Amino acid sequence: MDCSRTPDPLPPDPRPAPDAEVRRLETEVAHLHEAVASHAVVDQAIGVVVALAKTTPARGFEVLREISRRTDVELRAVAAHLIGWTQGEPLPAEVARALDTAVERLGSDGDGAPPHTAG
């Protein structure tokens, strides 16, 4: 037995340093919280469109996307505007026009939706 030999060095630990891992996880959790909150607002706005246009949730989401595209306003912001509108806040004019157009289009597609009059 040769005891004079030096042991082979251990390979580097592939795991990140604990502090870096904690920061990464905190950032990930913050993003997840933001995503959940955003999803809740969008879901509520879909419900508003469903009730307003007497349509399905899938078509309600299409309406939100259409409004977002037409107005160049982020989907979550469109949703927040609609939720605020149900609580008495005025809709921005461009969002109101796009909502009217989308709901009228749904009505003309045979959805039976009454047109919305944004004031």
mmCIF file of N, CA and C in Angstrom:
data_model
loop_
_atom_site.group_PDB
_atom_site.id
_atom_site.type_symbol
_atom_site.label_atom_id
_atom_site.label_comp_id
_atom_site.label_asym_id
_atom_site.label_seq_id
_atom_site.Cartn_x
_atom_site.Cartn_y
_atom_site.Cartn_z
ATOM 1 N N MET A 1 0.838 -1.169 0.000
ATOM 2 C CA MET A 1 0.000 0.000 0.000
ATOM 3 C C MET A 1 0.887 1.237 0.000
ATOM 4 N N ASP A 2 0.612 2.124 -0.955
ATOM 5 C CA ASP A 2 1.411 3.331 -1.101
ATOM 6 C C ASP A 2 0.655 4.504 -0.495
ATOM 7 N N CYS A 3 1.097 4.978 0.655
ATOM 8 C CA CYS A 3 0.423 6.084 1.359
ATOM 9 C C CYS A 3 0.975 7.433 0.940
ATOM 10 N N SER A 4 1.977 7.451 0.093
ATOM 11 C CA SER A 4 2.579 8.718 -0.299
ATOM 12 C C SER A 4 1.782 9.402 -1.420
ATOM 13 N N ARG A 5 0.886 8.695 -1.990
ATOM 14 C CA ARG A 5 0.121 9.258 -3.089
ATOM 15 C C ARG A 5 -0.935 10.248 -2.584
ATOM 16 N N THR A 6 -1.064 11.378 -3.273
ATOM 17 C CA THR A 6 -2.061 12.378 -2.903
ATOM 18 C C THR A 6 -3.400 11.977 -3.509
ATOM 19 N N PRO A 7 -4.488 12.134 -2.750
ATOM 20 C CA PRO A 7 -5.796 11.776 -3.305
ATOM 21 C C PRO A 7 -6.175 12.725 -4.445
ATOM 22 N N ASP A 8 -6.952 12.195 -5.377
ATOM 23 C CA ASP A 8 -7.445 13.014 -6.481
ATOM 24 C C ASP A 8 -8.359 14.107 -5.926
ATOM 25 N N PRO A 9 -8.255 15.308 -6.508
ATOM 26 C CA PRO A 9 -9.136 16.383 -6.008
ATOM 27 C C PRO A 9 -10.586 16.072 -6.360
ATOM 28 N N LEU A 10 -11.473 16.545 -5.527
ATOM 29 C CA LEU A 10 -12.910 16.357 -5.763
ATOM 30 C C LEU A 10 -13.340 17.246 -6.929
ATOM 31 N N PRO A 11 -14.264 16.756 -7.746
ATOM 32 C CA PRO A 11 -14.760 17.613 -8.833
ATOM 33 C C PRO A 11 -15.518 18.796 -8.243
ATOM 34 N N PRO A 12 -15.577 19.910 -8.974
ATOM 35 C CA PRO A 12 -16.306 21.078 -8.444
ATOM 36 C C PRO A 12 -17.789 20.751 -8.284
ATOM 37 N N ASP A 13 -18.362 21.348 -7.275
ATOM 38 C CA ASP A 13 -19.790 21.155 -7.000
ATOM 39 C C ASP A 13 -20.589 21.881 -8.088
ATOM 40 N N PRO A 14 -21.442 21.163 -8.854
ATOM 41 C CA PRO A 14 -22.195 21.811 -9.938
ATOM 42 C C PRO A 14 -23.336 22.695 -9.439
ATOM 43 N N ARG A 15 -23.691 22.584 -8.184
ATOM 44 C CA ARG A 15 -24.792 23.391 -7.649
ATOM 45 C C ARG A 15 -24.340 24.839 -7.453
ATOM 46 N N PRO A 16 -25.248 25.794 -7.672
ATOM 47 C CA PRO A 16 -24.870 27.198 -7.448
ATOM 48 C C PRO A 16 -24.640 27.450 -5.964
ATOM 49 N N ALA A 17 -23.940 28.508 -5.689
ATOM 50 C CA ALA A 17 -23.716 28.896 -4.294
ATOM 51 C C ALA A 17 -25.068 29.134 -3.643
ATOM 52 N N PRO A 18 -25.193 28.814 -2.358
ATOM 53 C CA PRO A 18 -26.507 28.961 -1.689
ATOM 54 C C PRO A 18 -27.114 30.355 -1.834
ATOM 55 N N ASP A 19 -26.312 31.420 -1.697
ATOM 56 C CA ASP A 19 -26.857 32.776 -1.814
ATOM 57 C C ASP A 19 -27.411 33.033 -3.213
ATOM 58 N N ALA A 20 -26.706 32.589 -4.234
ATOM 59 C CA ALA A 20 -27.163 32.782 -5.606
ATOM 60 C C ALA A 20 -28.454 32.005 -5.845
ATOM 61 N N GLU A 21 -28.531 30.809 -5.297
ATOM 62 C CA GLU A 21 -29.729 29.984 -5.468
ATOM 63 C C GLU A 21 -30.921 30.627 -4.769
ATOM 64 N N VAL A 22 -30.710 31.172 -3.600
ATOM 65 C CA VAL A 22 -31.791 31.844 -2.867
ATOM 66 C C VAL A 22 -32.293 33.049 -3.667
ATOM 67 N N ARG A 23 -31.370 33.860 -4.214
ATOM 68 C CA ARG A 23 -31.775 35.018 -5.022
ATOM 69 C C ARG A 23 -32.546 34.576 -6.260
ATOM 70 N N ARG A 24 -32.078 33.516 -6.914
ATOM 71 C CA ARG A 24 -32.760 33.008 -8.108
ATOM 72 C C ARG A 24 -34.170 32.561 -7.759
ATOM 73 N N LEU A 25 -34.316 31.841 -6.651
ATOM 74 C CA LEU A 25 -35.639 31.354 -6.240
ATOM 75 C C LEU A 25 -36.555 32.505 -5.830
ATOM 76 N N GLU A 26 -36.011 33.516 -5.166
ATOM 77 C CA GLU A 26 -36.827 34.672 -4.792
ATOM 78 C C GLU A 26 -37.343 35.399 -6.040
ATOM 79 N N THR A 27 -36.494 35.521 -7.040
ATOM 80 C CA THR A 27 -36.908 36.153 -8.296
ATOM 81 C C THR A 27 -37.981 35.323 -8.978
ATOM 82 N N GLU A 28 -37.782 34.019 -8.997
ATOM 83 C CA GLU A 28 -38.769 33.134 -9.623
ATOM 84 C C GLU A 28 -40.111 33.213 -8.907
ATOM 85 N N VAL A 29 -40.100 33.228 -7.591
ATOM 86 C CA VAL A 29 -41.338 33.324 -6.813
ATOM 87 C C VAL A 29 -42.030 34.660 -7.079
ATOM 88 N N ALA A 30 -41.272 35.736 -7.164
ATOM 89 C CA ALA A 30 -41.865 37.045 -7.448
ATOM 90 C C ALA A 30 -42.541 37.038 -8.818
ATOM 91 N N HIS A 31 -41.886 36.427 -9.814
ATOM 92 C CA HIS A 31 -42.481 36.339 -11.149
ATOM 93 C C HIS A 31 -43.744 35.489 -11.138
ATOM 94 N N LEU A 32 -43.728 34.422 -10.364
ATOM 95 C CA LEU A 32 -44.919 33.569 -10.274
ATOM 96 C C LEU A 32 -46.081 34.308 -9.613
ATOM 97 N N HIS A 33 -45.791 35.083 -8.571
ATOM 98 C CA HIS A 33 -46.842 35.885 -7.919
ATOM 99 C C HIS A 33 -47.441 36.876 -8.911
ATOM 100 N N GLU A 34 -46.582 37.523 -9.690
ATOM 101 C CA GLU A 34 -47.051 38.479 -10.694
ATOM 102 C C GLU A 34 -47.911 37.787 -11.756
ATOM 103 N N ALA A 35 -47.490 36.608 -12.179
ATOM 104 C CA ALA A 35 -48.248 35.865 -13.198
ATOM 105 C C ALA A 35 -49.618 35.458 -12.673
ATOM 106 N N VAL A 36 -49.672 35.013 -11.424
ATOM 107 C CA VAL A 36 -50.955 34.599 -10.835
ATOM 108 C C VAL A 36 -51.892 35.802 -10.730
ATOM 109 N N ALA A 37 -51.370 36.936 -10.298
ATOM 110 C CA ALA A 37 -52.206 38.137 -10.177
ATOM 111 C C ALA A 37 -52.703 38.577 -11.556
ATOM 112 N N SER A 38 -51.830 38.543 -12.541
ATOM 113 C CA SER A 38 -52.207 38.926 -13.899
ATOM 114 C C SER A 38 -53.271 37.987 -14.440
ATOM 115 N N HIS A 39 -53.091 36.706 -14.198
ATOM 116 C CA HIS A 39 -54.050 35.703 -14.682
ATOM 117 C C HIS A 39 -55.424 35.945 -14.060
ATOM 118 N N ALA A 40 -55.451 36.294 -12.779
ATOM 119 C CA ALA A 40 -56.723 36.536 -12.091
ATOM 120 C C ALA A 40 -57.450 37.727 -12.705
ATOM 121 N N VAL A 41 -56.717 38.800 -13.015
ATOM 122 C CA VAL A 41 -57.334 39.992 -13.612
ATOM 123 C C VAL A 41 -57.891 39.657 -14.994
ATOM 124 N N VAL A 42 -57.122 38.912 -15.782
ATOM 125 C CA VAL A 42 -57.581 38.541 -17.125
ATOM 126 C C VAL A 42 -58.814 37.650 -17.025
ATOM 127 N N ASP A 43 -58.808 36.686 -16.100
ATOM 128 C CA ASP A 43 -59.978 35.810 -15.929
ATOM 129 C C ASP A 43 -61.223 36.612 -15.544
ATOM 130 N N GLN A 44 -61.062 37.597 -14.668
ATOM 131 C CA GLN A 44 -62.202 38.424 -14.278
ATOM 132 C C GLN A 44 -62.727 39.219 -15.478
ATOM 133 N N ALA A 45 -61.816 39.752 -16.274
ATOM 134 C CA ALA A 45 -62.226 40.526 -17.452
ATOM 135 C C ALA A 45 -62.918 39.634 -18.479
ATOM 136 N N ILE A 46 -62.460 38.405 -18.601
ATOM 137 C CA ILE A 46 -63.155 37.461 -19.494
ATOM 138 C C ILE A 46 -64.598 37.307 -19.022
ATOM 139 N N GLY A 47 -64.778 37.206 -17.717
ATOM 140 C CA GLY A 47 -66.127 37.098 -17.165
ATOM 141 C C GLY A 47 -66.981 38.313 -17.495
ATOM 142 N N VAL A 48 -66.377 39.489 -17.467
ATOM 143 C CA VAL A 48 -67.105 40.713 -17.824
ATOM 144 C C VAL A 48 -67.565 40.634 -19.276
ATOM 145 N N VAL A 49 -66.659 40.239 -20.162
ATOM 146 C CA VAL A 49 -67.006 40.149 -21.582
ATOM 147 C C VAL A 49 -68.063 39.080 -21.810
ATOM 148 N N VAL A 50 -67.943 37.948 -21.120
ATOM 149 C CA VAL A 50 -68.927 36.867 -21.255
ATOM 150 C C VAL A 50 -70.317 37.375 -20.869
ATOM 151 N N ALA A 51 -70.403 38.086 -19.754
ATOM 152 C CA ALA A 51 -71.696 38.608 -19.310
ATOM 153 C C ALA A 51 -72.210 39.693 -20.249
ATOM 154 N N LEU A 52 -71.329 40.567 -20.680
ATOM 155 C CA LEU A 52 -71.713 41.675 -21.544
ATOM 156 C C LEU A 52 -72.183 41.194 -22.915
ATOM 157 N N ALA A 53 -71.432 40.277 -23.499
ATOM 158 C CA ALA A 53 -71.705 39.849 -24.876
ATOM 159 C C ALA A 53 -72.478 38.540 -24.940
ATOM 160 N N LYS A 54 -72.785 37.957 -23.782
ATOM 161 C CA LYS A 54 -73.500 36.675 -23.750
ATOM 162 C C LYS A 54 -72.809 35.672 -24.680
ATOM 163 N N THR A 55 -71.532 35.444 -24.387
ATOM 164 C CA THR A 55 -70.713 34.569 -25.215
ATOM 165 C C THR A 55 -69.957 33.581 -24.335
ATOM 166 N N THR A 56 -69.083 32.825 -24.930
ATOM 167 C CA THR A 56 -68.317 31.810 -24.204
ATOM 168 C C THR A 56 -67.031 32.423 -23.646
ATOM 169 N N PRO A 57 -66.439 31.790 -22.646
ATOM 170 C CA PRO A 57 -65.153 32.278 -22.137
ATOM 171 C C PRO A 57 -64.062 32.308 -23.221
ATOM 172 N N ALA A 58 -64.043 31.336 -24.098
ATOM 173 C CA ALA A 58 -63.030 31.327 -25.161
ATOM 174 C C ALA A 58 -63.187 32.552 -26.063
ATOM 175 N N ARG A 59 -64.424 32.885 -26.418
ATOM 176 C CA ARG A 59 -64.658 34.071 -27.250
ATOM 177 C C ARG A 59 -64.413 35.350 -26.449
ATOM 178 N N GLY A 60 -64.691 35.296 -25.158
ATOM 179 C CA GLY A 60 -64.391 36.450 -24.302
ATOM 180 C C GLY A 60 -62.901 36.751 -24.298
ATOM 181 N N PHE A 61 -62.089 35.705 -24.244
ATOM 182 C CA PHE A 61 -60.640 35.895 -24.294
ATOM 183 C C PHE A 61 -60.227 36.440 -25.661
ATOM 184 N N GLU A 62 -60.858 35.950 -26.724
ATOM 185 C CA GLU A 62 -60.569 36.475 -28.069
ATOM 186 C C GLU A 62 -60.867 37.979 -28.130
ATOM 187 N N VAL A 63 -61.956 38.391 -27.505
ATOM 188 C CA VAL A 63 -62.321 39.809 -27.485
ATOM 189 C C VAL A 63 -61.226 40.614 -26.783
ATOM 190 N N LEU A 64 -60.755 40.127 -25.640
ATOM 191 C CA LEU A 64 -59.683 40.837 -24.934
ATOM 192 C C LEU A 64 -58.434 40.954 -25.800
ATOM 193 N N ARG A 65 -58.083 39.863 -26.469
ATOM 194 C CA ARG A 65 -56.900 39.886 -27.341
ATOM 195 C C ARG A 65 -57.102 40.867 -28.495
ATOM 196 N N GLU A 66 -58.305 40.869 -29.063
ATOM 197 C CA GLU A 66 -58.603 41.793 -30.166
ATOM 198 C C GLU A 66 -58.486 43.245 -29.699
ATOM 199 N N ILE A 67 -59.032 43.543 -28.531
ATOM 200 C CA ILE A 67 -58.950 44.902 -27.995
ATOM 201 C C ILE A 67 -57.486 45.279 -27.777
ATOM 202 N N SER A 68 -56.728 44.360 -27.231
ATOM 203 C CA SER A 68 -55.309 44.607 -26.987
ATOM 204 C C SER A 68 -54.570 44.908 -28.291
ATOM 205 N N ARG A 69 -54.841 44.108 -29.312
ATOM 206 C CA ARG A 69 -54.184 44.319 -30.614
ATOM 207 C C ARG A 69 -54.607 45.648 -31.237
ATOM 208 N N ARG A 70 -55.903 45.925 -31.219
ATOM 209 C CA ARG A 70 -56.417 47.146 -31.869
ATOM 210 C C ARG A 70 -55.920 48.413 -31.183
ATOM 211 N N THR A 71 -55.744 48.361 -29.878
ATOM 212 C CA THR A 71 -55.381 49.557 -29.116
ATOM 213 C C THR A 71 -53.896 49.629 -28.785
ATOM 214 N N ASP A 72 -53.179 48.557 -29.030
ATOM 215 C CA ASP A 72 -51.766 48.468 -28.672
ATOM 216 C C ASP A 72 -51.587 48.676 -27.159
ATOM 217 N N VAL A 73 -52.534 48.129 -26.405
ATOM 218 C CA VAL A 73 -52.487 48.167 -24.944
ATOM 219 C C VAL A 73 -52.296 46.723 -24.478
ATOM 220 N N GLU A 74 -51.374 46.522 -23.561
ATOM 221 C CA GLU A 74 -51.087 45.179 -23.051
ATOM 222 C C GLU A 74 -52.377 44.511 -22.561
ATOM 223 N N LEU A 75 -52.499 43.213 -22.804
ATOM 224 C CA LEU A 75 -53.700 42.459 -22.454
ATOM 225 C C LEU A 75 -54.077 42.642 -20.990
ATOM 226 N N ARG A 76 -53.112 42.553 -20.095
ATOM 227 C CA ARG A 76 -53.406 42.699 -18.670
ATOM 228 C C ARG A 76 -53.962 44.089 -18.375
ATOM 229 N N ALA A 77 -53.451 45.119 -19.056
ATOM 230 C CA ALA A 77 -53.946 46.482 -18.848
ATOM 231 C C ALA A 77 -55.374 46.630 -19.378
ATOM 232 N N VAL A 78 -55.665 46.011 -20.529
ATOM 233 C CA VAL A 78 -57.037 46.019 -21.051
ATOM 234 C C VAL A 78 -57.960 45.383 -20.021
ATOM 235 N N ALA A 79 -57.533 44.246 -19.487
ATOM 236 C CA ALA A 79 -58.336 43.545 -18.480
ATOM 237 C C ALA A 79 -58.554 44.430 -17.256
ATOM 238 N N ALA A 80 -57.519 45.099 -16.804
ATOM 239 C CA ALA A 80 -57.643 45.979 -15.632
ATOM 240 C C ALA A 80 -58.610 47.131 -15.919
ATOM 241 N N HIS A 81 -58.559 47.674 -17.141
ATOM 242 C CA HIS A 81 -59.503 48.741 -17.508
ATOM 243 C C HIS A 81 -60.949 48.240 -17.435
ATOM 244 N N LEU A 82 -61.179 47.024 -17.948
ATOM 245 C CA LEU A 82 -62.550 46.477 -17.915
ATOM 246 C C LEU A 82 -63.016 46.235 -16.490
ATOM 247 N N ILE A 83 -62.132 45.724 -15.643
ATOM 248 C CA ILE A 83 -62.508 45.505 -14.239
ATOM 249 C C ILE A 83 -62.809 46.852 -13.573
ATOM 250 N N GLY A 84 -61.987 47.850 -13.829
ATOM 251 C CA GLY A 84 -62.243 49.187 -13.278
ATOM 252 C C GLY A 84 -63.559 49.754 -13.764
ATOM 253 N N TRP A 85 -63.872 49.497 -15.037
ATOM 254 C CA TRP A 85 -65.131 49.974 -15.621
ATOM 255 C C TRP A 85 -66.331 49.401 -14.873
ATOM 256 N N THR A 86 -66.238 48.137 -14.451
ATOM 257 C CA THR A 86 -67.363 47.535 -13.705
ATOM 258 C C THR A 86 -67.524 48.180 -12.339
ATOM 259 N N GLN A 87 -66.486 48.907 -11.911
ATOM 260 C CA GLN A 87 -66.523 49.558 -10.599
ATOM 261 C C GLN A 87 -66.703 51.068 -10.726
ATOM 262 N N GLY A 88 -67.157 51.505 -11.922
ATOM 263 C CA GLY A 88 -67.490 52.906 -12.107
ATOM 264 C C GLY A 88 -66.412 53.775 -12.721
ATOM 265 N N GLU A 89 -65.253 53.211 -13.016
ATOM 266 C CA GLU A 89 -64.203 54.008 -13.661
ATOM 267 C C GLU A 89 -64.487 54.094 -15.159
ATOM 268 N N PRO A 90 -64.145 55.206 -15.777
ATOM 269 C CA PRO A 90 -64.376 55.313 -17.227
ATOM 270 C C PRO A 90 -63.368 54.457 -17.995
ATOM 271 N N LEU A 91 -63.830 53.898 -19.110
ATOM 272 C CA LEU A 91 -62.928 53.172 -20.002
ATOM 273 C C LEU A 91 -62.173 54.185 -20.847
ATOM 274 N N PRO A 92 -60.897 53.959 -21.099
ATOM 275 C CA PRO A 92 -60.213 54.824 -22.066
ATOM 276 C C PRO A 92 -60.960 54.750 -23.398
ATOM 277 N N ALA A 93 -61.042 55.862 -24.104
ATOM 278 C CA ALA A 93 -61.847 55.949 -25.326
ATOM 279 C C ALA A 93 -61.481 54.873 -26.335
ATOM 280 N N GLU A 94 -60.183 54.638 -26.550
ATOM 281 C CA GLU A 94 -59.787 53.649 -27.555
ATOM 282 C C GLU A 94 -60.184 52.235 -27.136
ATOM 283 N N VAL A 95 -60.138 51.942 -25.837
ATOM 284 C CA VAL A 95 -60.562 50.624 -25.342
ATOM 285 C C VAL A 95 -62.074 50.484 -25.492
ATOM 286 N N ALA A 96 -62.823 51.548 -25.181
ATOM 287 C CA ALA A 96 -64.285 51.517 -25.317
ATOM 288 C C ALA A 96 -64.691 51.277 -26.770
ATOM 289 N N ARG A 97 -64.018 51.983 -27.705
ATOM 290 C CA ARG A 97 -64.334 51.795 -29.130
ATOM 291 C C ARG A 97 -64.025 50.369 -29.577
ATOM 292 N N ALA A 98 -62.878 49.859 -29.167
ATOM 293 C CA ALA A 98 -62.503 48.498 -29.557
ATOM 294 C C ALA A 98 -63.446 47.471 -28.931
ATOM 295 N N LEU A 99 -63.894 47.715 -27.702
ATOM 296 C CA LEU A 99 -64.853 46.815 -27.058
ATOM 297 C C LEU A 99 -66.166 46.828 -27.829
ATOM 298 N N ASP A 100 -66.660 48.021 -28.168
ATOM 299 C CA ASP A 100 -67.898 48.121 -28.955
ATOM 300 C C ASP A 100 -67.779 47.343 -30.259
ATOM 301 N N THR A 101 -66.687 47.557 -30.963
ATOM 302 C CA THR A 101 -66.474 46.886 -32.252
ATOM 303 C C THR A 101 -66.456 45.372 -32.078
ATOM 304 N N ALA A 102 -65.729 44.893 -31.083
ATOM 305 C CA ALA A 102 -65.608 43.449 -30.863
ATOM 306 C C ALA A 102 -66.947 42.827 -30.476
ATOM 307 N N VAL A 103 -67.684 43.499 -29.592
ATOM 308 C CA VAL A 103 -68.975 42.965 -29.150
ATOM 309 C C VAL A 103 -69.982 42.999 -30.301
ATOM 310 N N GLU A 104 -69.975 44.071 -31.089
ATOM 311 C CA GLU A 104 -70.868 44.144 -32.255
ATOM 312 C C GLU A 104 -70.531 43.037 -33.248
ATOM 313 N N ARG A 105 -69.236 42.774 -33.437
ATOM 314 C CA ARG A 105 -68.822 41.699 -34.337
ATOM 315 C C ARG A 105 -69.331 40.357 -33.824
ATOM 316 N N LEU A 106 -69.245 40.139 -32.530
ATOM 317 C CA LEU A 106 -69.766 38.887 -31.964
ATOM 318 C C LEU A 106 -71.252 38.769 -32.220
ATOM 319 N N GLY A 107 -71.988 39.881 -32.035
ATOM 320 C CA GLY A 107 -73.429 39.873 -32.282
ATOM 321 C C GLY A 107 -73.753 39.573 -33.729
ATOM 322 N N SER A 108 -72.971 40.113 -34.642
ATOM 323 C CA SER A 108 -73.226 39.869 -36.058
ATOM 324 C C SER A 108 -72.791 38.474 -36.485
ATOM 325 N N ASP A 109 -71.963 37.817 -35.652
ATOM 326 C CA ASP A 109 -71.558 36.436 -35.934
ATOM 327 C C ASP A 109 -72.611 35.439 -35.485
ATOM 328 N N GLY A 110 -73.747 35.945 -35.041
ATOM 329 C CA GLY A 110 -74.815 35.050 -34.623
ATOM 330 C C GLY A 110 -74.732 34.648 -33.168
ATOM 331 N N ASP A 111 -73.944 35.381 -32.377
ATOM 332 C CA ASP A 111 -73.808 35.070 -30.959
ATOM 333 C C ASP A 111 -75.001 35.573 -30.151
ATOM 334 N N GLY A 112 -75.797 36.457 -30.762
ATOM 335 C CA GLY A 112 -76.932 37.010 -30.037
ATOM 336 C C GLY A 112 -76.531 38.058 -29.030
ATOM 337 N N ALA A 113 -75.321 38.585 -29.172
ATOM 338 C CA ALA A 113 -74.840 39.545 -28.196
ATOM 339 C C ALA A 113 -75.380 40.927 -28.501
ATOM 340 N N PRO A 114 -75.906 41.620 -27.510
ATOM 341 C CA PRO A 114 -76.331 42.996 -27.739
ATOM 342 C C PRO A 114 -75.114 43.900 -27.827
ATOM 343 N N PRO A 115 -75.140 44.902 -28.698
ATOM 344 C CA PRO A 115 -74.010 45.816 -28.750
ATOM 345 C C PRO A 115 -73.886 46.593 -27.449
ATOM 346 N N HIS A 116 -72.664 46.882 -27.077
ATOM 347 C CA HIS A 116 -72.371 47.675 -25.870
ATOM 348 C C HIS A 116 -72.253 49.127 -26.277
ATOM 349 N N THR A 117 -72.800 49.981 -25.481
ATOM 350 C CA THR A 117 -72.660 51.401 -25.744
ATOM 351 C C THR A 117 -71.737 51.973 -24.708
ATOM 352 N N ALA A 118 -70.495 52.262 -25.117
ATOM 353 C CA ALA A 118 -69.543 52.877 -24.184
ATOM 354 C C ALA A 118 -69.855 54.357 -24.096
ATOM 355 N N GLY A 119 -69.860 54.838 -22.905
ATOM 356 C CA GLY A 119 -70.219 56.240 -22.774
ATOM 357 C C GLY A 119 -69.111 57.058 -22.399
#
